[in-house]
């Protein structure tokens, strides 16, 4: 498993070397919809939100079949009543989050 805040899209020139490996983004393995992969919401100069995927967990072919899809995700911070918060629409909302990035959760069958 290779993971982290890579600060770029996997298809970017900076990360092109990763596309030459047999590693696969766990979201691709479990079929996560694009909108559920957002790991950071960037706000431009005008305060417009731009959802982005900058964090990745890449798995080897040997581990793909061991992923538990129902327990693997980009985690959304939750309210007191265990209800996931929507993505922030303002910088104030983002500043109220525990982190500017959302954690990735990858669970394997052992």
mmCIF file with all atom_site columns, C-alpha atoms in Angstrom:
data_model
loop_
_atom_site.group_PDB
_atom_site.id
_atom_site.type_symbol
_atom_site.label_atom_id
_atom_site.label_alt_id
_atom_site.label_comp_id
_atom_site.label_asym_id
_atom_site.label_entity_id
_atom_site.label_seq_id
_atom_site.pdbx_PDB_ins_code
_atom_site.Cartn_x
_atom_site.Cartn_y
_atom_site.Cartn_z
_atom_site.occupancy
_atom_site.B_iso_or_equiv
_atom_site.pdbx_formal_charge
_atom_site.auth_seq_id
_atom_site.auth_comp_id
_atom_site.auth_asym_id
_atom_site.auth_atom_id
_atom_site.pdbx_PDB_model_num
ATOM 1   C CA . UNK A 1 1   ? 0.000   0.000   0.000   1.00 0.00 ? 1   UNK A CA 1
ATOM 2   C CA . UNK A 1 2   ? 1.256   3.455   -0.948  1.00 0.00 ? 2   UNK A CA 1
ATOM 3   C CA . UNK A 1 3   ? -0.651  6.447   0.284   1.00 0.00 ? 3   UNK A CA 1
ATOM 4   C CA . UNK A 1 4   ? -0.697  10.038  1.275   1.00 0.00 ? 4   UNK A CA 1
ATOM 5   C CA . UNK A 1 5   ? -1.577  13.592  0.410   1.00 0.00 ? 5   UNK A CA 1
ATOM 6   C CA . UNK A 1 6   ? -0.024  13.679  -3.063  1.00 0.00 ? 6   UNK A CA 1
ATOM 7   C CA . UNK A 1 7   ? -1.164  17.283  -3.776  1.00 0.00 ? 7   UNK A CA 1
ATOM 8   C CA . UNK A 1 8   ? -2.092  16.457  -7.350  1.00 0.00 ? 8   UNK A CA 1
ATOM 9   C CA . UNK A 1 9   ? -4.298  14.298  -9.517  1.00 0.00 ? 9   UNK A CA 1
ATOM 10  C CA . UNK A 1 10  ? -2.883  10.828  -10.202 1.00 0.00 ? 10  UNK A CA 1
ATOM 11  C CA . UNK A 1 11  ? -2.934  11.632  -13.936 1.00 0.00 ? 11  UNK A CA 1
ATOM 12  C CA . UNK A 1 12  ? -0.706  14.710  -13.471 1.00 0.00 ? 12  UNK A CA 1
ATOM 13  C CA . UNK A 1 13  ? 2.810   14.769  -14.961 1.00 0.00 ? 13  UNK A CA 1
ATOM 14  C CA . UNK A 1 14  ? 4.275   14.872  -11.435 1.00 0.00 ? 14  UNK A CA 1
ATOM 15  C CA . UNK A 1 15  ? 2.721   11.537  -10.528 1.00 0.00 ? 15  UNK A CA 1
ATOM 16  C CA . UNK A 1 16  ? 3.063   9.879   -13.929 1.00 0.00 ? 16  UNK A CA 1
ATOM 17  C CA . UNK A 1 17  ? 5.592   7.396   -12.549 1.00 0.00 ? 17  UNK A CA 1
ATOM 18  C CA . UNK A 1 18  ? 2.831   5.826   -10.419 1.00 0.00 ? 18  UNK A CA 1
ATOM 19  C CA . UNK A 1 19  ? 0.828   5.024   -13.563 1.00 0.00 ? 19  UNK A CA 1
ATOM 20  C CA . UNK A 1 20  ? 3.701   2.787   -14.665 1.00 0.00 ? 20  UNK A CA 1
ATOM 21  C CA . UNK A 1 21  ? 3.289   0.524   -11.631 1.00 0.00 ? 21  UNK A CA 1
ATOM 22  C CA . UNK A 1 22  ? 0.729   -2.177  -10.919 1.00 0.00 ? 22  UNK A CA 1
ATOM 23  C CA . UNK A 1 23  ? -0.743  -0.113  -8.049  1.00 0.00 ? 23  UNK A CA 1
ATOM 24  C CA . UNK A 1 24  ? -4.424  0.854   -8.191  1.00 0.00 ? 24  UNK A CA 1
ATOM 25  C CA . UNK A 1 25  ? -6.360  3.505   -6.298  1.00 0.00 ? 25  UNK A CA 1
ATOM 26  C CA . UNK A 1 26  ? -8.582  1.640   -3.827  1.00 0.00 ? 26  UNK A CA 1
ATOM 27  C CA . UNK A 1 27  ? -11.528 3.797   -4.925  1.00 0.00 ? 27  UNK A CA 1
ATOM 28  C CA . UNK A 1 28  ? -11.187 2.356   -8.435  1.00 0.00 ? 28  UNK A CA 1
ATOM 29  C CA . UNK A 1 29  ? -11.146 -1.163  -7.012  1.00 0.00 ? 29  UNK A CA 1
ATOM 30  C CA . UNK A 1 30  ? -14.349 -0.702  -5.008  1.00 0.00 ? 30  UNK A CA 1
ATOM 31  C CA . UNK A 1 31  ? -16.099 1.548   -7.558  1.00 0.00 ? 31  UNK A CA 1
ATOM 32  C CA . UNK A 1 32  ? -16.503 4.682   -5.444  1.00 0.00 ? 32  UNK A CA 1
ATOM 33  C CA . UNK A 1 33  ? -18.436 7.408   -7.305  1.00 0.00 ? 33  UNK A CA 1
ATOM 34  C CA . UNK A 1 34  ? -16.289 10.452  -8.189  1.00 0.00 ? 34  UNK A CA 1
ATOM 35  C CA . UNK A 1 35  ? -18.214 12.823  -5.903  1.00 0.00 ? 35  UNK A CA 1
ATOM 36  C CA . UNK A 1 36  ? -17.535 10.572  -2.893  1.00 0.00 ? 36  UNK A CA 1
ATOM 37  C CA . UNK A 1 37  ? -13.753 10.627  -3.501  1.00 0.00 ? 37  UNK A CA 1
ATOM 38  C CA . UNK A 1 38  ? -13.306 14.339  -2.727  1.00 0.00 ? 38  UNK A CA 1
ATOM 39  C CA . UNK A 1 39  ? -10.600 14.676  -0.091  1.00 0.00 ? 39  UNK A CA 1
ATOM 40  C CA . UNK A 1 40  ? -10.187 18.469  -0.031  1.00 0.00 ? 40  UNK A CA 1
ATOM 41  C CA . UNK A 1 41  ? -12.286 21.488  -0.941  1.00 0.00 ? 41  UNK A CA 1
ATOM 42  C CA . UNK A 1 42  ? -10.113 24.338  -2.189  1.00 0.00 ? 42  UNK A CA 1
ATOM 43  C CA . UNK A 1 43  ? -11.506 27.878  -2.149  1.00 0.00 ? 43  UNK A CA 1
ATOM 44  C CA . UNK A 1 44  ? -10.321 30.298  -4.818  1.00 0.00 ? 44  UNK A CA 1
ATOM 45  C CA . UNK A 1 45  ? -9.725  34.031  -4.385  1.00 0.00 ? 45  UNK A CA 1
ATOM 46  C CA . UNK A 1 46  ? -13.449 34.720  -4.810  1.00 0.00 ? 46  UNK A CA 1
ATOM 47  C CA . UNK A 1 47  ? -14.452 32.109  -2.235  1.00 0.00 ? 47  UNK A CA 1
ATOM 48  C CA . UNK A 1 48  ? -15.761 29.636  -4.792  1.00 0.00 ? 48  UNK A CA 1
ATOM 49  C CA . UNK A 1 49  ? -15.351 26.014  -3.639  1.00 0.00 ? 49  UNK A CA 1
ATOM 50  C CA . UNK A 1 50  ? -13.446 23.559  -5.833  1.00 0.00 ? 50  UNK A CA 1
ATOM 51  C CA . UNK A 1 51  ? -13.750 19.918  -4.665  1.00 0.00 ? 51  UNK A CA 1
ATOM 52  C CA . UNK A 1 52  ? -10.552 17.975  -5.350  1.00 0.00 ? 52  UNK A CA 1
ATOM 53  C CA . UNK A 1 53  ? -9.048  14.534  -4.907  1.00 0.00 ? 53  UNK A CA 1
ATOM 54  C CA . UNK A 1 54  ? -5.486  14.928  -3.621  1.00 0.00 ? 54  UNK A CA 1
ATOM 55  C CA . UNK A 1 55  ? -5.216  12.013  -1.197  1.00 0.00 ? 55  UNK A CA 1
ATOM 56  C CA . UNK A 1 56  ? -4.748  8.437   -2.321  1.00 0.00 ? 56  UNK A CA 1
ATOM 57  C CA . UNK A 1 57  ? -4.277  4.910   -1.064  1.00 0.00 ? 57  UNK A CA 1
ATOM 58  C CA . UNK A 1 58  ? -2.849  2.717   -3.817  1.00 0.00 ? 58  UNK A CA 1
ATOM 59  C CA . UNK A 1 59  ? -2.942  -1.046  -3.445  1.00 0.00 ? 59  UNK A CA 1
ATOM 60  C CA . UNK A 1 60  ? -1.039  -3.876  -5.065  1.00 0.00 ? 60  UNK A CA 1
ATOM 61  C CA . UNK A 1 61  ? -2.847  -6.522  -7.134  1.00 0.00 ? 61  UNK A CA 1
ATOM 62  C CA . UNK A 1 62  ? -2.385  -9.026  -4.290  1.00 0.00 ? 62  UNK A CA 1
ATOM 63  C CA . UNK A 1 63  ? -4.442  -6.869  -1.912  1.00 0.00 ? 63  UNK A CA 1
ATOM 64  C CA . UNK A 1 64  ? -7.369  -5.942  -4.183  1.00 0.00 ? 64  UNK A CA 1
ATOM 65  C CA . UNK A 1 65  ? -9.432  -9.000  -3.263  1.00 0.00 ? 65  UNK A CA 1
ATOM 66  C CA . UNK A 1 66  ? -8.843  -8.398  0.455   1.00 0.00 ? 66  UNK A CA 1
ATOM 67  C CA . UNK A 1 67  ? -10.433 -4.920  0.564   1.00 0.00 ? 67  UNK A CA 1
ATOM 68  C CA . UNK A 1 68  ? -13.689 -4.665  2.499   1.00 0.00 ? 68  UNK A CA 1
ATOM 69  C CA . UNK A 1 69  ? -15.652 -2.142  0.374   1.00 0.00 ? 69  UNK A CA 1
ATOM 70  C CA . UNK A 1 70  ? -18.330 -1.567  3.028   1.00 0.00 ? 70  UNK A CA 1
ATOM 71  C CA . UNK A 1 71  ? -15.631 -0.386  5.463   1.00 0.00 ? 71  UNK A CA 1
ATOM 72  C CA . UNK A 1 72  ? -13.435 1.590   3.042   1.00 0.00 ? 72  UNK A CA 1
ATOM 73  C CA . UNK A 1 73  ? -14.131 5.187   2.015   1.00 0.00 ? 73  UNK A CA 1
ATOM 74  C CA . UNK A 1 74  ? -13.198 8.828   2.119   1.00 0.00 ? 74  UNK A CA 1
ATOM 75  C CA . UNK A 1 75  ? -14.526 9.582   5.578   1.00 0.00 ? 75  UNK A CA 1
ATOM 76  C CA . UNK A 1 76  ? -16.936 12.482  6.033   1.00 0.00 ? 76  UNK A CA 1
ATOM 77  C CA . UNK A 1 77  ? -16.884 14.280  9.362   1.00 0.00 ? 77  UNK A CA 1
ATOM 78  C CA . UNK A 1 78  ? -20.119 13.747  11.253  1.00 0.00 ? 78  UNK A CA 1
ATOM 79  C CA . UNK A 1 79  ? -22.422 15.610  13.577  1.00 0.00 ? 79  UNK A CA 1
ATOM 80  C CA . UNK A 1 80  ? -23.121 14.648  17.156  1.00 0.00 ? 80  UNK A CA 1
ATOM 81  C CA . UNK A 1 81  ? -25.945 12.455  15.834  1.00 0.00 ? 81  UNK A CA 1
ATOM 82  C CA . UNK A 1 82  ? -23.624 10.536  13.466  1.00 0.00 ? 82  UNK A CA 1
ATOM 83  C CA . UNK A 1 83  ? -24.936 12.354  10.365  1.00 0.00 ? 83  UNK A CA 1
ATOM 84  C CA . UNK A 1 84  ? -22.210 13.151  7.786   1.00 0.00 ? 84  UNK A CA 1
ATOM 85  C CA . UNK A 1 85  ? -21.711 16.858  7.145   1.00 0.00 ? 85  UNK A CA 1
ATOM 86  C CA . UNK A 1 86  ? -21.939 17.988  3.512   1.00 0.00 ? 86  UNK A CA 1
ATOM 87  C CA . UNK A 1 87  ? -18.803 19.308  1.835   1.00 0.00 ? 87  UNK A CA 1
ATOM 88  C CA . UNK A 1 88  ? -18.045 22.867  2.989   1.00 0.00 ? 88  UNK A CA 1
ATOM 89  C CA . UNK A 1 89  ? -19.528 25.631  0.868   1.00 0.00 ? 89  UNK A CA 1
ATOM 90  C CA . UNK A 1 90  ? -17.604 28.451  2.550   1.00 0.00 ? 90  UNK A CA 1
ATOM 91  C CA . UNK A 1 91  ? -14.175 28.938  4.083   1.00 0.00 ? 91  UNK A CA 1
ATOM 92  C CA . UNK A 1 92  ? -15.851 29.388  7.472   1.00 0.00 ? 92  UNK A CA 1
ATOM 93  C CA . UNK A 1 93  ? -17.401 25.920  7.177   1.00 0.00 ? 93  UNK A CA 1
ATOM 94  C CA . UNK A 1 94  ? -14.039 24.456  6.166   1.00 0.00 ? 94  UNK A CA 1
ATOM 95  C CA . UNK A 1 95  ? -12.290 26.116  9.122   1.00 0.00 ? 95  UNK A CA 1
ATOM 96  C CA . UNK A 1 96  ? -14.777 24.427  11.445  1.00 0.00 ? 96  UNK A CA 1
ATOM 97  C CA . UNK A 1 97  ? -13.664 20.977  10.261  1.00 0.00 ? 97  UNK A CA 1
ATOM 98  C CA . UNK A 1 98  ? -11.043 19.011  12.241  1.00 0.00 ? 98  UNK A CA 1
ATOM 99  C CA . UNK A 1 99  ? -8.756  19.121  9.169   1.00 0.00 ? 99  UNK A CA 1
ATOM 100 C CA . UNK A 1 100 ? -8.873  20.677  5.707   1.00 0.00 ? 100 UNK A CA 1
ATOM 101 C CA . UNK A 1 101 ? -8.502  17.158  4.250   1.00 0.00 ? 101 UNK A CA 1
ATOM 102 C CA . UNK A 1 102 ? -10.864 14.232  4.691   1.00 0.00 ? 102 UNK A CA 1
ATOM 103 C CA . UNK A 1 103 ? -9.261  11.009  5.972   1.00 0.00 ? 103 UNK A CA 1
ATOM 104 C CA . UNK A 1 104 ? -9.117  7.908   3.797   1.00 0.00 ? 104 UNK A CA 1
ATOM 105 C CA . UNK A 1 105 ? -10.217 4.660   5.392   1.00 0.00 ? 105 UNK A CA 1
ATOM 106 C CA . UNK A 1 106 ? -9.050  1.390   3.855   1.00 0.00 ? 106 UNK A CA 1
ATOM 107 C CA . UNK A 1 107 ? -10.004 -1.845  5.570   1.00 0.00 ? 107 UNK A CA 1
ATOM 108 C CA . UNK A 1 108 ? -8.682  -5.278  4.645   1.00 0.00 ? 108 UNK A CA 1
ATOM 109 C CA . UNK A 1 109 ? -9.912  -8.789  5.358   1.00 0.00 ? 109 UNK A CA 1
ATOM 110 C CA . UNK A 1 110 ? -7.335  -10.603 7.465   1.00 0.00 ? 110 UNK A CA 1
#
